[in-house]
Amino acid sequence: MRAGVSTPLYGDQFSADPGAVYDKLRASGPAAPVELAPGVDATLVTSHEAALRVLQNPGMFARDSRRWAALNEGRVPMDSPVLPMMFYRPNCLFTDGAEHLRLRKAVTESLERLNDNRLNRHVERIAGYLVDQFSPLGRADLINDYAKLLPLLLFNQLFGCPADIGDRLTRSMSALFDGLDVIQANEDLTSCLMDLVALKRRQPGDDITSWLIQHPAGLRDEELKDQLVMLMGAGVEPERNLIGNALLLLLSGEGGSGLRIEDALDDVLWNNPPIANYATHYPMQDLNVGGVPMDAGSPVVISFAAANSDPALTDARLTLSKGAHLAWGAGPHACPAKSPAQLIALSAIECLLNALPDVTLAVPAERVEWRPGPFQRGLVSLPVRFSPAPARTVAPAARAEPAPGGSSGWSQGGAEPGQGYPQGGASGPARAAQHSQHPQHPQHSQHPQHPQKKGWWSSFLDVFRL
């Protein structure tokens, strides 16, 4: 990284108003030095044109983070919170050339086997199940009780997870996203996915895991595991933020009372993209892009959010042209799941609003809190109120471990809405998923006075007998 004053992309100031930071950086040129976390320097590309130059030129910019000079030289803190999103994994995100083409072909052709009608039915079933957890209460946190859990449970379904593996997968992914003992969570994630791969090799099904195994690319077990990690990470976190950010827009009325869900999703992809800054590239030699020097092996991060707000795109922004924004990326590493991701978000929001037609924000829109960090643009929580309604499909005995004080996590002492959430925003189903214990193996008996709490996936399976 060349000398210069680096702007931090972390802390409350950035998360509260990232647009102001992007405007400041843009004034310096098409890219500028930033600090992703303490001790982690990078160049952030803020120009739409420069972003396309990087994204569409794999011969000049590589995705393989083993080229990261500062990391190789020991100049990056090994406990940095951004490392899990940046260090090398042998999957589609971090490979180049022929290896990338081989892995991506396996992933894209497996995703192409997803049937839209079937996917929509999965979302509707999971959405109804989650809404039933809080609908009798008349209050909820639509991030931690809904938008966070729905994609996690959906990927359990799409991966073909049995109850025990699905519970482990949900817990470990929740812990990774929430930064809870990430080393142990990563080990748990690896273990449960390797168990899933072994199971599907013995007993293939009609699911993504089996399709990847059966693909002519002939992926090894480790490669299968890493593609599943990539699919889970690239699917769950952005989906959570897309659903949450669109719900905030719809419920705040900022786009007008007649705003369609499809229009709200387009608005979010333009103005609040779920992944704001990512797609880290490494120049293969010293380069100059638009007058900005970029050293070989230094991280170059694409700001999808800043590129979308580039003044050069004024006309496209006015019409919210779907083809101009970069929320889905571009070039050989563009998102391979654009259509299913939009279908999932659309269906999830429709199901929620149909089930709770009078749902309203419980706090002013300007008081919602945004999650810190350089990469995502997502809410900590989204407290809402609505008329209580009886659960439609879920018997109380089938529900997973409830949160103290009720599924929505609101305080019981008359606190204002939104003030009863624990630190970090986890509530209701989210907290149950984080704190339920590992399922016992069949050979391990449980003490009759201390029955094992079910995880959310096994409870869901109990209800629908899938």
Short mmCIF file of C-alpha atoms in Angstrom, two decimals:
data_model
loop_
_atom_site.label_atom_id
_atom_site.label_comp_id
_atom_site.label_asym_id
_atom_site.label_seq_id
_atom_site.Cartn_x
_atom_site.Cartn_y
_atom_site.Cartn_z
CA MET A 1 0.00 0.00 0.00
CA ARG A 2 1.41 3.36 -0.97
CA ALA A 3 1.78 6.22 1.45
CA GLY A 4 -1.35 8.24 2.17
CA VAL A 5 -3.96 9.01 4.81
CA SER A 6 -6.27 6.02 5.16
CA THR A 7 -9.95 6.52 5.94
CA PRO A 8 -11.35 3.94 8.40
CA LEU A 9 -14.32 1.88 7.20
CA TYR A 10 -15.26 0.77 10.70
CA GLY A 11 -16.75 2.36 13.79
CA ASP A 12 -20.04 4.10 14.48
CA GLN A 13 -19.31 7.12 12.30
CA PHE A 14 -18.92 5.04 9.16
CA SER A 15 -21.89 2.74 9.83
CA ALA A 16 -24.14 5.72 10.64
CA ASP A 17 -23.40 7.60 7.40
CA PRO A 18 -21.28 5.67 4.89
CA GLY A 19 -22.49 7.92 2.06
CA ALA A 20 -20.62 10.88 3.51
CA VAL A 21 -17.45 8.80 3.65
CA TYR A 22 -17.85 7.69 0.04
CA ASP A 23 -18.36 11.31 -1.08
CA LYS A 24 -15.18 12.34 0.71
CA LEU A 25 -13.21 9.47 -0.85
CA ARG A 26 -14.64 10.14 -4.31
CA ALA A 27 -13.33 13.70 -4.16
CA SER A 28 -9.81 12.23 -4.16
CA GLY A 29 -10.29 10.30 -7.40
CA PRO A 30 -11.70 6.96 -8.59
CA ALA A 31 -10.07 5.11 -5.67
CA ALA A 32 -8.59 6.01 -2.31
CA PRO A 33 -6.68 4.43 0.61
CA VAL A 34 -8.83 3.02 3.41
CA GLU A 35 -8.43 0.94 6.54
CA LEU A 36 -10.83 -2.02 6.64
CA ALA A 37 -9.98 -2.71 10.28
CA PRO A 38 -7.11 -1.60 12.51
CA GLY A 39 -3.90 -2.55 10.73
CA VAL A 40 -5.62 -3.74 7.52
CA ASP A 41 -4.99 -1.31 4.65
CA ALA A 42 -6.65 -1.45 1.23
CA THR A 43 -7.59 0.67 -1.77
CA LEU A 44 -11.34 1.29 -2.11
CA VAL A 45 -12.66 1.79 -5.64
CA THR A 46 -15.51 4.32 -5.60
CA SER A 47 -15.93 5.08 -9.33
CA HIS A 48 -18.37 2.98 -11.36
CA GLU A 49 -16.07 3.01 -14.39
CA ALA A 50 -12.99 2.06 -12.36
CA ALA A 51 -14.94 -0.68 -10.58
CA LEU A 52 -15.83 -2.26 -13.92
CA ARG A 53 -12.18 -2.02 -15.04
CA VAL A 54 -11.15 -4.08 -12.00
CA LEU A 55 -14.06 -6.53 -12.04
CA GLN A 56 -13.79 -7.29 -15.75
CA ASN A 57 -10.00 -7.69 -16.00
CA PRO A 58 -8.95 -10.99 -14.37
CA GLY A 59 -5.66 -10.83 -16.26
CA MET A 60 -4.69 -7.71 -14.29
CA PHE A 61 -6.49 -8.30 -10.99
CA ALA A 62 -6.57 -11.69 -9.23
CA ARG A 63 -9.00 -12.88 -6.53
CA ASP A 64 -6.56 -15.33 -4.90
CA SER A 65 -5.75 -13.77 -1.52
CA ARG A 66 -2.60 -15.83 -1.22
CA ARG A 67 -1.14 -12.93 -3.21
CA TRP A 68 -1.80 -10.56 -0.28
CA ALA A 69 1.68 -9.19 0.41
CA ALA A 70 1.00 -7.61 3.81
CA LEU A 71 -0.56 -10.83 5.11
CA ASN A 72 2.31 -12.93 3.80
CA GLU A 73 4.81 -10.59 5.45
CA GLY A 74 3.09 -10.74 8.85
CA ARG A 75 1.87 -7.13 8.77
CA VAL A 76 -1.81 -8.01 9.22
CA PRO A 77 -3.12 -8.85 12.72
CA MET A 78 -4.09 -12.51 12.73
CA ASP A 79 -7.02 -11.78 15.04
CA SER A 80 -8.41 -9.10 12.72
CA PRO A 81 -12.21 -9.34 12.38
CA VAL A 82 -12.00 -8.96 8.58
CA LEU A 83 -9.72 -11.94 7.99
CA PRO A 84 -12.53 -14.55 7.80
CA MET A 85 -13.94 -12.61 4.83
CA MET A 86 -10.56 -12.19 3.14
CA PHE A 87 -8.28 -15.18 3.66
CA TYR A 88 -8.02 -17.82 0.96
CA ARG A 89 -10.46 -20.70 0.63
CA PRO A 90 -10.39 -22.99 -2.43
CA ASN A 91 -13.82 -21.95 -3.67
CA CYS A 92 -15.28 -19.79 -6.43
CA LEU A 93 -14.64 -16.52 -4.62
CA PHE A 94 -10.90 -16.94 -4.18
CA THR A 95 -9.75 -18.79 -7.30
CA ASP A 96 -8.75 -17.64 -10.77
CA GLY A 97 -8.35 -19.03 -14.26
CA ALA A 98 -9.09 -22.65 -15.07
CA GLU A 99 -9.61 -23.63 -11.41
CA HIS A 100 -12.19 -20.89 -10.98
CA LEU A 101 -13.99 -21.97 -14.16
CA ARG A 102 -14.11 -25.60 -13.00
CA LEU A 103 -15.52 -24.73 -9.56
CA ARG A 104 -17.91 -22.07 -10.81
CA LYS A 105 -19.31 -24.39 -13.48
CA ALA A 106 -20.15 -26.95 -10.80
CA VAL A 107 -21.83 -24.30 -8.66
CA THR A 108 -23.78 -22.50 -11.40
CA GLU A 109 -25.03 -25.70 -13.03
CA SER A 110 -26.15 -27.03 -9.66
CA LEU A 111 -27.98 -23.78 -8.87
CA GLU A 112 -29.65 -23.90 -12.28
CA ARG A 113 -31.41 -27.08 -11.17
CA LEU A 114 -33.39 -25.13 -8.57
CA ASN A 115 -37.04 -24.93 -9.54
CA ASP A 116 -38.64 -21.51 -8.90
CA ASN A 117 -41.99 -22.94 -7.82
CA ARG A 118 -40.36 -25.36 -5.43
CA LEU A 119 -38.07 -22.64 -4.06
CA ASN A 120 -41.07 -20.39 -3.49
CA ARG A 121 -42.89 -23.17 -1.61
CA HIS A 122 -39.85 -23.67 0.64
CA VAL A 123 -39.74 -19.95 1.45
CA GLU A 124 -43.47 -19.78 2.14
CA ARG A 125 -43.31 -22.77 4.49
CA ILE A 126 -40.31 -21.43 6.43
CA ALA A 127 -41.73 -17.90 6.52
CA GLY A 128 -45.02 -19.15 7.96
CA TYR A 129 -43.17 -21.18 10.57
CA LEU A 130 -41.08 -18.20 11.70
CA VAL A 131 -44.02 -15.79 11.77
CA ASP A 132 -45.88 -18.27 13.96
CA GLN A 133 -43.14 -17.95 16.56
CA PHE A 134 -43.96 -14.28 17.25
CA SER A 135 -47.38 -13.55 15.74
CA PRO A 136 -49.29 -14.13 19.05
CA LEU A 137 -47.10 -11.51 20.76
CA GLY A 138 -47.93 -8.54 18.58
CA ARG A 139 -44.26 -7.51 18.43
CA ALA A 140 -41.04 -8.78 16.92
CA ASP A 141 -37.58 -7.93 15.72
CA LEU A 142 -37.81 -8.58 11.98
CA ILE A 143 -34.05 -8.96 11.64
CA ASN A 144 -33.18 -11.49 14.33
CA ASP A 145 -36.59 -13.18 14.45
CA TYR A 146 -37.11 -13.37 10.69
CA ALA A 147 -34.67 -12.01 8.09
CA LYS A 148 -31.67 -13.67 9.72
CA LEU A 149 -33.23 -17.09 10.32
CA LEU A 150 -35.17 -17.53 7.10
CA PRO A 151 -32.11 -17.85 4.81
CA LEU A 152 -30.35 -20.10 7.34
CA LEU A 153 -33.28 -22.52 7.45
CA LEU A 154 -33.78 -22.28 3.69
CA PHE A 155 -30.19 -23.34 3.00
CA ASN A 156 -30.63 -26.29 5.35
CA GLN A 157 -33.53 -27.26 3.10
CA LEU A 158 -31.63 -26.67 -0.15
CA PHE A 159 -28.55 -28.56 1.09
CA GLY A 160 -30.72 -31.52 2.14
CA CYS A 161 -29.70 -31.41 5.81
CA PRO A 162 -31.10 -33.95 8.26
CA ALA A 163 -32.16 -32.63 11.66
CA ASP A 164 -28.90 -32.95 13.61
CA ILE A 165 -26.62 -31.63 10.86
CA GLY A 166 -29.03 -28.78 10.13
CA ASP A 167 -29.08 -27.67 13.76
CA ARG A 168 -25.28 -27.68 13.85
CA LEU A 169 -25.10 -25.77 10.57
CA THR A 170 -27.55 -23.11 11.76
CA ARG A 171 -25.71 -22.63 15.07
CA SER A 172 -22.24 -22.42 13.56
CA MET A 173 -23.24 -20.02 10.78
CA SER A 174 -25.10 -17.80 13.27
CA ALA A 175 -22.04 -17.71 15.50
CA LEU A 176 -19.74 -16.84 12.58
CA PHE A 177 -21.96 -13.98 11.43
CA ASP A 178 -22.32 -12.67 14.99
CA GLY A 179 -18.60 -12.98 15.76
CA LEU A 180 -19.18 -15.45 18.62
CA ASP A 181 -16.09 -17.64 19.16
CA VAL A 182 -15.44 -17.73 15.43
CA ILE A 183 -12.57 -20.22 15.67
CA GLN A 184 -14.78 -22.83 17.32
CA ALA A 185 -17.69 -21.91 15.04
CA ASN A 186 -15.52 -22.44 11.97
CA GLU A 187 -14.43 -25.85 13.26
CA ASP A 188 -18.06 -26.79 13.92
CA LEU A 189 -19.07 -25.60 10.46
CA THR A 190 -16.34 -27.64 8.80
CA SER A 191 -17.26 -30.74 10.81
CA CYS A 192 -20.99 -30.63 10.06
CA LEU A 193 -20.48 -29.94 6.35
CA MET A 194 -18.00 -32.80 6.02
CA ASP A 195 -20.59 -35.02 7.74
CA LEU A 196 -23.19 -33.78 5.26
CA VAL A 197 -20.94 -34.53 2.27
CA ALA A 198 -20.23 -38.03 3.59
CA LEU A 199 -23.95 -38.65 4.11
CA LYS A 200 -24.87 -37.44 0.61
CA ARG A 201 -22.18 -39.61 -0.99
CA ARG A 202 -23.88 -42.60 0.67
CA GLN A 203 -27.46 -41.41 0.29
CA PRO A 204 -27.82 -38.81 -2.51
CA GLY A 205 -30.99 -36.76 -2.66
CA ASP A 206 -32.65 -34.05 -4.70
CA ASP A 207 -30.58 -31.23 -3.23
CA ILE A 208 -27.64 -28.93 -3.98
CA THR A 209 -25.15 -31.02 -2.00
CA SER A 210 -25.97 -34.13 -4.02
CA TRP A 211 -25.95 -32.19 -7.30
CA LEU A 212 -22.46 -30.86 -6.54
CA ILE A 213 -21.27 -34.38 -5.71
CA GLN A 214 -22.73 -35.72 -8.96
CA HIS A 215 -21.33 -32.92 -11.14
CA PRO A 216 -18.79 -34.00 -13.80
CA ALA A 217 -16.21 -31.62 -12.25
CA GLY A 218 -15.57 -34.41 -9.74
CA LEU A 219 -15.15 -32.23 -6.65
CA ARG A 220 -13.20 -33.70 -3.76
CA ASP A 221 -14.74 -33.69 -0.28
CA GLU A 222 -12.72 -30.64 0.80
CA GLU A 223 -13.73 -28.80 -2.37
CA LEU A 224 -17.37 -29.71 -1.79
CA LYS A 225 -17.17 -28.39 1.74
CA ASP A 226 -15.65 -25.10 0.60
CA GLN A 227 -18.27 -24.58 -2.13
CA LEU A 228 -21.00 -25.15 0.47
CA VAL A 229 -19.35 -22.65 2.81
CA MET A 230 -19.23 -20.13 -0.04
CA LEU A 231 -22.87 -20.72 -0.97
CA MET A 232 -23.99 -20.41 2.65
CA GLY A 233 -21.96 -17.29 3.34
CA ALA A 234 -22.72 -15.57 0.03
CA GLY A 235 -26.40 -16.50 0.31
CA VAL A 236 -27.34 -16.02 3.94
CA GLU A 237 -25.73 -12.69 4.88
CA PRO A 238 -26.68 -10.72 1.74
CA GLU A 239 -30.21 -12.20 1.80
CA ARG A 240 -30.67 -11.18 5.42
CA ASN A 241 -29.66 -7.61 4.58
CA LEU A 242 -31.69 -7.45 1.36
CA ILE A 243 -34.85 -8.54 3.19
CA GLY A 244 -34.21 -6.29 6.19
CA ASN A 245 -33.28 -3.18 4.22
CA ALA A 246 -36.31 -3.56 1.95
CA LEU A 247 -38.63 -4.03 4.93
CA LEU A 248 -37.25 -0.85 6.50
CA LEU A 249 -37.95 1.05 3.27
CA LEU A 250 -41.47 -0.37 2.94
CA LEU A 251 -42.43 0.18 6.58
CA SER A 252 -40.93 3.66 6.82
CA GLY A 253 -42.96 4.83 3.82
CA GLU A 254 -39.93 6.59 2.33
CA GLY A 255 -40.81 5.37 -1.15
CA GLY A 256 -44.49 6.24 -0.79
CA SER A 257 -47.40 4.21 0.53
CA GLY A 258 -47.93 2.46 -2.80
CA LEU A 259 -44.34 1.23 -3.19
CA ARG A 260 -44.27 -2.28 -4.65
CA ILE A 261 -42.02 -4.90 -3.09
CA GLU A 262 -40.13 -5.30 -6.38
CA ASP A 263 -39.47 -1.55 -6.44
CA ALA A 264 -38.30 -1.58 -2.84
CA LEU A 265 -35.82 -4.35 -3.65
CA ASP A 266 -34.51 -2.38 -6.65
CA ASP A 267 -34.16 0.71 -4.46
CA VAL A 268 -32.14 -1.24 -1.90
CA LEU A 269 -29.86 -2.73 -4.56
CA TRP A 270 -29.13 0.78 -5.79
CA ASN A 271 -29.02 2.79 -2.56
CA ASN A 272 -28.33 0.33 0.27
CA PRO A 273 -26.77 -2.77 -1.35
CA PRO A 274 -26.62 -5.66 1.15
CA ILE A 275 -22.89 -6.10 0.52
CA ALA A 276 -21.54 -2.55 0.34
CA ASN A 277 -17.81 -3.17 -0.11
CA TYR A 278 -16.19 -6.45 -1.10
CA ALA A 279 -14.89 -8.37 -4.16
CA THR A 280 -11.30 -7.98 -3.02
CA HIS A 281 -8.79 -8.15 -5.87
CA TYR A 282 -4.99 -8.16 -5.90
CA PRO A 283 -3.07 -6.41 -8.72
CA MET A 284 -0.76 -8.88 -10.41
CA GLN A 285 1.78 -6.09 -10.96
CA ASP A 286 2.12 -2.43 -10.01
CA LEU A 287 -0.69 -0.58 -11.80
CA ASN A 288 -2.17 2.85 -12.22
CA VAL A 289 -5.96 3.08 -12.47
CA GLY A 290 -7.33 6.53 -13.22
CA GLY A 291 -4.22 8.14 -11.79
CA VAL A 292 -4.34 6.04 -8.61
CA PRO A 293 -1.29 3.79 -8.01
CA MET A 294 -2.06 0.22 -6.92
CA ASP A 295 0.80 -1.98 -5.74
CA ALA A 296 1.06 -5.62 -6.71
CA GLY A 297 -0.37 -7.85 -3.99
CA SER A 298 -2.22 -5.06 -2.18
CA PRO A 299 -5.98 -5.45 -1.54
CA VAL A 300 -8.25 -3.54 -3.92
CA VAL A 301 -11.82 -3.55 -2.63
CA ILE A 302 -14.81 -2.65 -4.80
CA SER A 303 -17.34 -0.32 -3.20
CA PHE A 304 -20.60 -1.41 -4.76
CA ALA A 305 -22.39 1.24 -2.69
CA ALA A 306 -20.09 4.08 -3.78
CA ALA A 307 -20.06 2.95 -7.43
CA ASN A 308 -23.87 2.90 -7.42
CA SER A 309 -23.96 6.48 -6.11
CA ASP A 310 -21.37 7.71 -8.63
CA PRO A 311 -22.65 11.05 -10.05
CA ALA A 312 -21.84 9.67 -13.52
CA LEU A 313 -24.85 7.36 -13.13
CA THR A 314 -27.41 10.10 -12.45
CA ASP A 315 -29.71 9.16 -15.33
CA ALA A 316 -29.60 5.44 -14.52
CA ARG A 317 -30.26 6.17 -10.84
CA LEU A 318 -33.33 8.25 -11.67
CA THR A 319 -34.92 5.27 -13.40
CA LEU A 320 -33.37 2.65 -11.05
CA SER A 321 -32.16 0.81 -14.13
CA LYS A 322 -31.50 -2.80 -13.15
CA GLY A 323 -28.63 -3.17 -15.59
CA ALA A 324 -26.46 -0.35 -14.26
CA HIS A 325 -26.00 -0.98 -10.54
CA LEU A 326 -23.21 -3.24 -9.31
CA ALA A 327 -24.97 -4.86 -6.34
CA TRP A 328 -24.58 -8.26 -8.05
CA GLY A 329 -21.00 -7.58 -9.12
CA ALA A 330 -19.73 -7.92 -12.69
CA GLY A 331 -17.24 -9.89 -14.71
CA PRO A 332 -16.26 -13.54 -14.21
CA HIS A 333 -17.06 -13.43 -10.47
CA ALA A 334 -20.53 -11.86 -10.77
CA CYS A 335 -23.13 -13.37 -8.45
CA PRO A 336 -24.37 -16.67 -9.96
CA ALA A 337 -27.59 -16.66 -7.91
CA LYS A 338 -29.12 -13.29 -8.81
CA SER A 339 -32.54 -14.66 -9.81
CA PRO A 340 -33.05 -17.05 -6.86
CA ALA A 341 -31.83 -14.39 -4.41
CA GLN A 342 -34.43 -11.91 -5.64
CA LEU A 343 -37.16 -14.54 -5.62
CA ILE A 344 -36.35 -15.50 -2.03
CA ALA A 345 -36.44 -11.89 -0.83
CA LEU A 346 -39.65 -11.12 -2.71
CA SER A 347 -41.41 -14.21 -1.38
CA ALA A 348 -40.15 -13.68 2.19
CA ILE A 349 -41.42 -10.10 2.30
CA GLU A 350 -44.75 -10.97 0.67
CA CYS A 351 -45.35 -13.75 3.20
CA LEU A 352 -44.60 -11.49 6.14
CA LEU A 353 -46.77 -8.59 4.98
CA ASN A 354 -49.65 -10.91 4.09
CA ALA A 355 -49.49 -12.54 7.52
CA LEU A 356 -49.17 -9.22 9.40
CA PRO A 357 -51.07 -6.67 7.28
CA ASP A 358 -50.96 -3.91 9.93
CA VAL A 359 -47.29 -4.28 10.86
CA THR A 360 -45.61 -0.95 11.66
CA LEU A 361 -42.22 0.19 12.89
CA ALA A 362 -41.94 0.37 16.66
CA VAL A 363 -39.19 2.99 16.48
CA PRO A 364 -38.69 5.94 14.12
CA ALA A 365 -36.85 4.91 10.96
CA GLU A 366 -34.05 7.37 11.68
CA ARG A 367 -33.35 5.63 15.00
CA VAL A 368 -32.63 2.18 13.63
CA GLU A 369 -29.07 1.02 14.21
CA TRP A 370 -26.81 -0.20 11.42
CA ARG A 371 -24.31 -2.98 11.96
CA PRO A 372 -20.68 -1.86 12.03
CA GLY A 373 -18.07 -3.23 9.67
CA PRO A 374 -16.64 -2.47 6.24
CA PHE A 375 -18.38 -5.10 4.13
CA GLN A 376 -22.12 -5.42 4.81
CA ARG A 377 -24.90 -2.86 4.98
CA GLY A 378 -27.46 -4.31 7.34
CA LEU A 379 -29.54 -3.50 10.38
CA VAL A 380 -28.84 -4.56 13.95
CA SER A 381 -32.57 -4.93 14.56
CA LEU A 382 -35.93 -3.86 13.18
CA PRO A 383 -38.52 -3.67 15.99
CA VAL A 384 -42.14 -3.75 14.86
CA ARG A 385 -45.68 -3.90 16.25
CA PHE A 386 -48.81 -5.52 14.82
CA SER A 387 -52.12 -6.96 15.92
CA PRO A 388 -51.53 -10.29 17.69
CA ALA A 389 -52.63 -13.30 15.69
CA PRO A 390 -52.73 -16.98 16.63
CA ALA A 391 -50.06 -19.29 15.27
CA ARG A 392 -51.36 -21.15 12.24
CA THR A 393 -49.15 -24.22 11.95
CA VAL A 394 -46.83 -24.57 14.93
CA ALA A 395 -47.81 -26.46 18.04
CA PRO A 396 -46.10 -25.05 21.18
CA ALA A 397 -44.53 -28.43 22.01
CA ALA A 398 -42.65 -28.42 18.70
CA ARG A 399 -40.99 -25.07 19.19
CA ALA A 400 -37.31 -24.65 19.84
CA GLU A 401 -35.89 -23.17 23.03
CA PRO A 402 -37.57 -19.79 23.61
CA ALA A 403 -35.73 -16.64 24.57
CA PRO A 404 -36.14 -15.34 28.12
CA GLY A 405 -39.12 -13.05 28.30
CA GLY A 406 -40.76 -14.24 25.10
CA SER A 407 -39.79 -14.93 21.53
CA SER A 408 -39.28 -11.33 20.49
CA GLY A 409 -36.82 -10.55 23.29
CA TRP A 410 -38.65 -7.42 24.46
CA SER A 411 -38.22 -6.46 28.10
CA GLN A 412 -41.09 -7.13 30.45
CA GLY A 413 -40.83 -3.97 32.56
CA GLY A 414 -42.59 -1.55 30.25
CA ALA A 415 -39.50 -0.48 28.31
CA GLU A 416 -40.02 1.38 25.08
CA PRO A 417 -40.04 -0.79 21.95
CA GLY A 418 -36.54 -1.57 20.85
CA GLN A 419 -35.01 -1.02 24.30
CA GLY A 420 -35.46 -4.59 25.48
CA TYR A 421 -32.95 -6.18 23.14
CA PRO A 422 -29.75 -7.62 24.54
CA GLN A 423 -26.37 -6.32 23.38
CA GLY A 424 -25.80 -7.32 19.75
CA GLY A 425 -29.49 -7.32 18.89
CA ALA A 426 -30.11 -11.09 19.09
CA SER A 427 -33.58 -11.99 20.24
CA GLY A 428 -36.22 -14.66 20.09
CA PRO A 429 -35.47 -17.38 17.55
CA ALA A 430 -32.00 -16.00 16.88
CA ARG A 431 -30.97 -16.35 20.49
CA ALA A 432 -32.45 -19.83 20.67
CA ALA A 433 -30.47 -20.86 17.63
CA GLN A 434 -27.27 -19.49 19.16
CA HIS A 435 -27.63 -21.06 22.57
CA SER A 436 -29.31 -24.42 22.01
CA GLN A 437 -26.95 -27.29 22.76
CA HIS A 438 -25.44 -29.73 20.27
CA PRO A 439 -27.79 -32.61 19.55
CA GLN A 440 -26.92 -35.80 21.34
CA HIS A 441 -25.70 -38.67 19.19
CA PRO A 442 -28.02 -41.69 19.27
CA GLN A 443 -25.62 -43.64 21.46
CA HIS A 444 -25.57 -40.89 24.09
CA SER A 445 -28.52 -41.05 26.46
CA GLN A 446 -30.02 -37.87 27.91
CA HIS A 447 -30.93 -37.39 31.53
CA PRO A 448 -34.73 -37.61 31.75
CA GLN A 449 -34.91 -34.49 33.93
CA HIS A 450 -32.86 -32.43 31.44
CA PRO A 451 -34.29 -33.04 27.95
CA GLN A 452 -32.25 -31.81 25.01
CA LYS A 453 -33.47 -28.50 23.58
CA LYS A 454 -34.20 -28.73 19.91
CA GLY A 455 -32.56 -26.48 17.37
CA TRP A 456 -34.64 -24.48 14.92
CA TRP A 457 -34.12 -26.81 11.98
CA SER A 458 -35.10 -29.98 13.84
CA SER A 459 -38.15 -28.19 15.28
CA PHE A 460 -39.14 -27.08 11.79
CA LEU A 461 -38.80 -30.65 10.54
CA ASP A 462 -40.94 -31.89 13.43
CA VAL A 463 -43.75 -29.59 12.39
CA PHE A 464 -43.70 -30.34 8.67
CA ARG A 465 -42.46 -33.96 8.85
CA LEU A 466 -40.11 -33.33 5.93
#
